PDB file of C-alpha atoms in Angstrom:
ATOM      1  CA  MET A1072      -0.534   0.207   0.551  1.00 39.00           C
ATOM      2  CA  THR A1073       1.780   3.294  -1.388  1.00 41.00           C
ATOM      3  CA  GLY A1074       0.865   6.588   0.569  1.00 50.00           C
ATOM      4  CA  TRP A1075      -1.155   5.115   4.102  1.00 48.00           C
ATOM      5  CA  GLU A1076       0.273   6.169   6.745  1.00 59.00           C
ATOM      6  CA  PRO A1077      -0.707   5.126  10.290  1.00 60.00           C
ATOM      7  CA  PRO A1078      -3.344   7.453  12.703  1.00 62.00           C
ATOM      8  CA  PRO A1079      -1.400   9.454  14.420  1.00 65.00           C
ATOM      9  CA  LEU A1080      -0.771   8.994  17.925  1.00 61.00           C
ATOM     10  CA  HIS A1081      -0.622  11.139  20.971  1.00 61.00           C
ATOM     11  CA  ALA A1082       1.805  10.445  23.158  1.00 58.00           C
ATOM     12  CA  HIS A1083       5.698   7.875  21.910  1.00 66.00           C
ATOM     13  CA  ASN A1084       4.435   5.082  24.693  1.00 71.00           C
ATOM     14  CA  ASP A1085       0.955   4.385  22.367  1.00 87.00           C
ATOM     15  CA  ILE A1086      -0.522   0.501  21.375  1.00 92.00           C
ATOM     16  CA  GLU A1087      -3.028   0.597  18.764  1.00 93.00           C
ATOM     17  CA  LEU A1088      -4.953  -2.356  17.303  1.00 94.00           C
ATOM     18  CA  TRP A1089      -6.893  -2.066  14.957  1.00 95.00           C
ATOM     19  CA  LEU A1090      -9.404  -5.085  13.985  1.00 95.00           C
ATOM     20  CA  GLY A1091     -12.414  -7.012  13.159  1.00 96.00           C
ATOM     21  CA  ALA A1092     -15.278  -6.126  15.276  1.00 96.00           C
ATOM     22  CA  ASP A1093     -15.842  -9.924  16.608  1.00 96.00           C
ATOM     23  CA  LEU A1094     -15.522 -11.083  19.782  1.00 96.00           C
ATOM     24  CA  VAL A1095     -13.279 -14.239  18.462  1.00 97.00           C
ATOM     25  CA  HIS A1096     -10.538 -11.315  18.761  1.00 97.00           C
ATOM     26  CA  LEU A1097     -10.856 -10.898  22.406  1.00 97.00           C
ATOM     27  CA  PRO A1098      -7.908 -13.330  23.206  1.00 97.00           C
ATOM     28  CA  ILE A1099      -5.711 -10.774  21.341  1.00 97.00           C
ATOM     29  CA  VAL A1100      -6.618  -8.010  23.215  1.00 97.00           C
ATOM     30  CA  ARG A1101      -6.478  -9.306  26.457  1.00 97.00           C
ATOM     31  CA  SER A1102      -2.954 -10.627  26.094  1.00 97.00           C
ATOM     32  CA  VAL A1103      -1.817  -7.448  24.654  1.00 97.00           C
ATOM     33  CA  VAL A1104      -3.146  -4.788  28.146  1.00 98.00           C
ATOM     34  CA  ALA A1105      -1.818  -7.872  30.370  1.00 97.00           C
ATOM     35  CA  THR A1106       1.789  -7.771  28.056  1.00 97.00           C
ATOM     36  CA  ILE A1107       1.617  -3.997  28.617  1.00 96.00           C
ATOM     37  CA  ALA A1108       0.191  -3.944  32.312  1.00 96.00           C
ATOM     38  CA  THR A1109       3.334  -6.731  32.414  1.00 96.00           C
ATOM     39  CA  ARG A1110       6.067  -3.977  31.273  1.00 94.00           C
ATOM     40  CA  ALA A1111       4.536  -1.568  33.605  1.00 94.00           C
ATOM     41  CA  ASP A1112       4.452  -3.213  36.416  1.00 95.00           C
ATOM     42  CA  PHE A1113       1.353  -3.265  37.560  1.00 96.00           C
ATOM     43  CA  ASP A1114       0.989  -6.575  39.802  1.00 96.00           C
ATOM     44  CA  LEU A1115      -0.066  -9.842  38.515  1.00 96.00           C
ATOM     45  CA  ASP A1116      -3.779  -8.542  40.755  1.00 96.00           C
ATOM     46  CA  ALA A1117      -3.545  -5.430  38.485  1.00 97.00           C
ATOM     47  CA  ILE A1118      -3.166  -7.452  35.802  1.00 97.00           C
ATOM     48  CA  ALA A1119      -5.698  -9.821  35.830  1.00 97.00           C
ATOM     49  CA  ASP A1120      -8.333  -6.828  36.670  1.00 97.00           C
ATOM     50  CA  LEU A1121      -7.046  -5.114  33.210  1.00 97.00           C
ATOM     51  CA  ARG A1122      -7.762  -8.887  31.031  1.00 97.00           C
ATOM     52  CA  LEU A1123     -11.319  -8.756  32.433  1.00 97.00           C
ATOM     53  CA  ALA A1124     -11.611  -4.926  32.019  1.00 97.00           C
ATOM     54  CA  VAL A1125     -10.438  -5.074  28.752  1.00 98.00           C
ATOM     55  CA  ASP A1126     -12.559  -7.962  27.799  1.00 97.00           C
ATOM     56  CA  GLU A1127     -15.515  -6.412  29.213  1.00 97.00           C
ATOM     57  CA  ALA A1128     -15.186  -3.077  27.936  1.00 97.00           C
ATOM     58  CA  CYS A1129     -14.252  -5.015  23.866  1.00 97.00           C
ATOM     59  CA  SER A1130     -17.514  -7.386  24.169  1.00 96.00           C
ATOM     60  CA  THR A1131     -19.541  -4.370  25.241  1.00 96.00           C
ATOM     61  CA  LEU A1132     -18.243  -1.862  21.763  1.00 97.00           C
ATOM     62  CA  ILE A1133     -18.840  -6.029  19.466  1.00 97.00           C
ATOM     63  CA  THR A1134     -21.950  -6.015  20.056  1.00 95.00           C
ATOM     64  CA  ARG A1135     -22.528  -2.320  19.376  1.00 95.00           C
ATOM     65  CA  ALA A1136     -20.775  -2.479  16.336  1.00 96.00           C
ATOM     66  CA  ILE A1137     -22.107  -1.898  13.020  1.00 94.00           C
ATOM     67  CA  PRO A1138     -21.579  -5.232  11.085  1.00 95.00           C
ATOM     68  CA  GLY A1139     -18.504  -5.709   9.480  1.00 94.00           C
ATOM     69  CA  THR A1140     -16.400  -2.386  11.083  1.00 94.00           C
ATOM     70  CA  THR A1141     -13.340  -2.516  12.867  1.00 95.00           C
ATOM     71  CA  MET A1142     -12.592  -2.197  16.398  1.00 96.00           C
ATOM     72  CA  ARG A1143     -10.669   0.248  17.631  1.00 96.00           C
ATOM     73  CA  CYS A1144      -7.707  -0.645  20.970  1.00 97.00           C
ATOM     74  CA  ARG A1145      -5.886   2.021  21.995  1.00 95.00           C
ATOM     75  CA  PHE A1146      -2.892   1.651  25.273  1.00 96.00           C
ATOM     76  CA  THR A1147      -1.933   4.550  27.194  1.00 95.00           C
ATOM     77  CA  VAL A1148       0.909   3.784  30.027  1.00 94.00           C
ATOM     78  CA  SER A1149       1.378   7.377  31.006  1.00 91.00           C
ATOM     79  CA  GLY A1150       3.164   7.434  35.007  1.00 89.00           C
ATOM     80  CA  ASP A1151       1.279   4.784  37.655  1.00 94.00           C
ATOM     81  CA  GLU A1152      -1.641   5.058  35.057  1.00 96.00           C
ATOM     82  CA  LEU A1153      -2.830   2.517  32.412  1.00 97.00           C
ATOM     83  CA  ARG A1154      -5.313   4.011  29.838  1.00 97.00           C
ATOM     84  CA  PHE A1155      -7.618   1.787  27.327  1.00 97.00           C
ATOM     85  CA  ILE A1156      -9.725   3.189  24.775  1.00 97.00           C
ATOM     86  CA  GLY A1157     -12.274   1.052  23.360  1.00 97.00           C
ATOM     87  CA  THR A1158     -14.249   2.351  19.416  1.00 96.00           C
ATOM     88  CA  VAL A1159     -16.760   0.771  17.477  1.00 96.00           C
ATOM     89  CA  LYS A1160     -18.546   2.237  14.507  1.00 94.00           C
ATOM     90  CA  SER A1161     -22.299   1.276  16.238  1.00 94.00           C
ATOM     91  CA  ALA A1162     -25.943   2.830  14.717  1.00 92.00           C
ATOM     92  CA  THR A1163     -26.998   3.033  17.829  1.00 87.00           C
ATOM     93  CA  ASP A1164     -26.666   6.894  19.187  1.00 90.00           C
ATOM     94  CA  SER A1165     -26.628   5.898  23.343  1.00 89.00           C
ATOM     95  CA  THR A1166     -23.995   5.405  25.695  1.00 91.00           C
ATOM     96  CA  PRO A1167     -24.001   1.759  27.180  1.00 90.00           C
ATOM     97  CA  SER A1168     -25.983   0.738  30.739  1.00 89.00           C
ATOM     98  CA  THR A1169     -24.144   2.309  33.462  1.00 90.00           C
ATOM     99  CA  LYS A1170     -27.045   0.272  35.346  1.00 93.00           C
ATOM    100  CA  SER A1171     -25.977  -3.184  33.666  1.00 93.00           C
ATOM    101  CA  PHE A1172     -23.521  -6.306  35.515  1.00 93.00           C
ATOM    102  CA  GLY A1173     -20.297  -5.357  32.608  1.00 92.00           C
ATOM    103  CA  TRP A1174     -20.387  -1.218  34.017  1.00 94.00           C
ATOM    104  CA  ARG A1175     -20.596  -2.744  37.197  1.00 95.00           C
ATOM    105  CA  VAL A1176     -17.801  -5.456  36.652  1.00 94.00           C
ATOM    106  CA  LEU A1177     -15.818  -2.045  34.625  1.00 95.00           C
ATOM    107  CA  THR A1178     -16.313  -0.025  37.584  1.00 95.00           C
ATOM    108  CA  THR A1179     -15.335  -2.205  40.280  1.00 95.00           C
ATOM    109  CA  LEU A1180     -12.364  -3.661  38.744  1.00 96.00           C
ATOM    110  CA  THR A1181     -10.945  -0.267  37.606  1.00 97.00           C
ATOM    111  CA  ASP A1182     -10.116   3.489  39.051  1.00 97.00           C
ATOM    112  CA  ALA A1183     -12.480   5.399  36.465  1.00 97.00           C
ATOM    113  CA  VAL A1184     -14.359   4.146  32.854  1.00 97.00           C
ATOM    114  CA  ASP A1185     -16.059   6.546  31.081  1.00 97.00           C
ATOM    115  CA  ALA A1186     -17.922   5.990  27.950  1.00 96.00           C
ATOM    116  CA  ARG A1187     -19.453   8.641  24.854  1.00 95.00           C
ATOM    117  CA  VAL A1188     -21.129   7.998  21.935  1.00 95.00           C
ATOM    118  CA  ALA A1189     -20.748  11.496  18.546  1.00 92.00           C
ATOM    119  CA  ALA A1190     -21.823  10.761  15.310  1.00 89.00           C
ATOM    120  CA  ASP A1191     -18.940  10.323  13.049  1.00 81.00           C
ATOM    121  CA  GLY A1192     -20.086  12.371  10.238  1.00 77.00           C
ATOM    122  CA  HIS A1193     -21.719   9.452   8.283  1.00 75.00           C
ATOM    123  CA  ASP A1194     -24.667   6.984   9.043  1.00 79.00           C
ATOM    124  CA  GLY A1195     -23.093   6.025  12.569  1.00 88.00           C
ATOM    125  CA  HIS A1196     -21.841   7.540  15.503  1.00 94.00           C
ATOM    126  CA  LYS A1197     -17.730   6.053  17.013  1.00 94.00           C
ATOM    127  CA  VAL A1198     -18.864   4.741  20.570  1.00 95.00           C
ATOM    128  CA  ASP A1199     -15.218   4.534  22.807  1.00 96.00           C
ATOM    129  CA  ILE A1200     -15.293   3.500  26.289  1.00 97.00           C
ATOM    130  CA  GLU A1201     -12.781   3.986  28.004  1.00 97.00           C
ATOM    131  CA  ILE A1202     -11.429   2.597  31.472  1.00 98.00           C
ATOM    132  CA  ALA A1203      -7.957   3.807  33.339  1.00 98.00           C
ATOM    133  CA  LYS A1204      -5.847   1.492  35.624  1.00 98.00           C
ATOM    134  CA  ARG A1205      -3.614   2.776  38.349  1.00 97.00           C
ATOM    135  CA  ARG A1206      -0.566   0.885  39.532  1.00 93.00           C
ATOM    136  CA  ALA A1207      -0.970  -0.579  42.743  1.00 82.00           C
ATOM    137  CA  ALA A1208       1.615   2.651  45.408  1.00 74.00           C
ATOM    138  CA  VAL A1209       4.026   0.039  47.089  1.00 64.00           C
ATOM    139  CA  ASP A1210       5.429   0.716  50.532  1.00 58.00           C
ATOM    140  CA  VAL A1211       9.547   0.516  51.188  1.00 55.00           C
ATOM    141  CA  PRO A1212      10.584  -0.833  53.923  1.00 62.00           C
ATOM    142  CA  GLY A1213      12.199   1.929  55.875  1.00 64.00           C
ATOM    143  CA  ALA A1214      11.777   4.533  53.467  1.00 57.00           C
ATOM    144  CA  GLY A1215       9.831   8.112  54.307  1.00 57.00           C
ATOM    145  CA  ALA A1216       9.949   9.676  57.837  1.00 51.00           C
TER     146      ALA A1216
END
């Protein structure tokens, strides 16, 4: 493909995947977030939480996606935080329900969660789910006052 340029990333540490919006791709996204969290020194419990949270966010997005479209997954590590933003094109103009079991899972496993919907300028809507998880503070014996 001549002339093809990837979309600009917001930060040097951004990692972005574009996958078919299909549940069959969930293991790939779970593996990527676990690898990123491991490299960012998250503990095993936080890594497990992130795997489940990203899985739930992507599952929610995929069920809203227009069949045959793609899902964009962006991972950003900044300081002690890992942020994930998943995006799909949807025919639905509403955000996922904050009263659902899936939303409860997201709010329990992460430090922040948000969903947004915007018209995409064509015949659909762009649905985003953003989650953030901070690395646990580690107490170092003998440190401090």
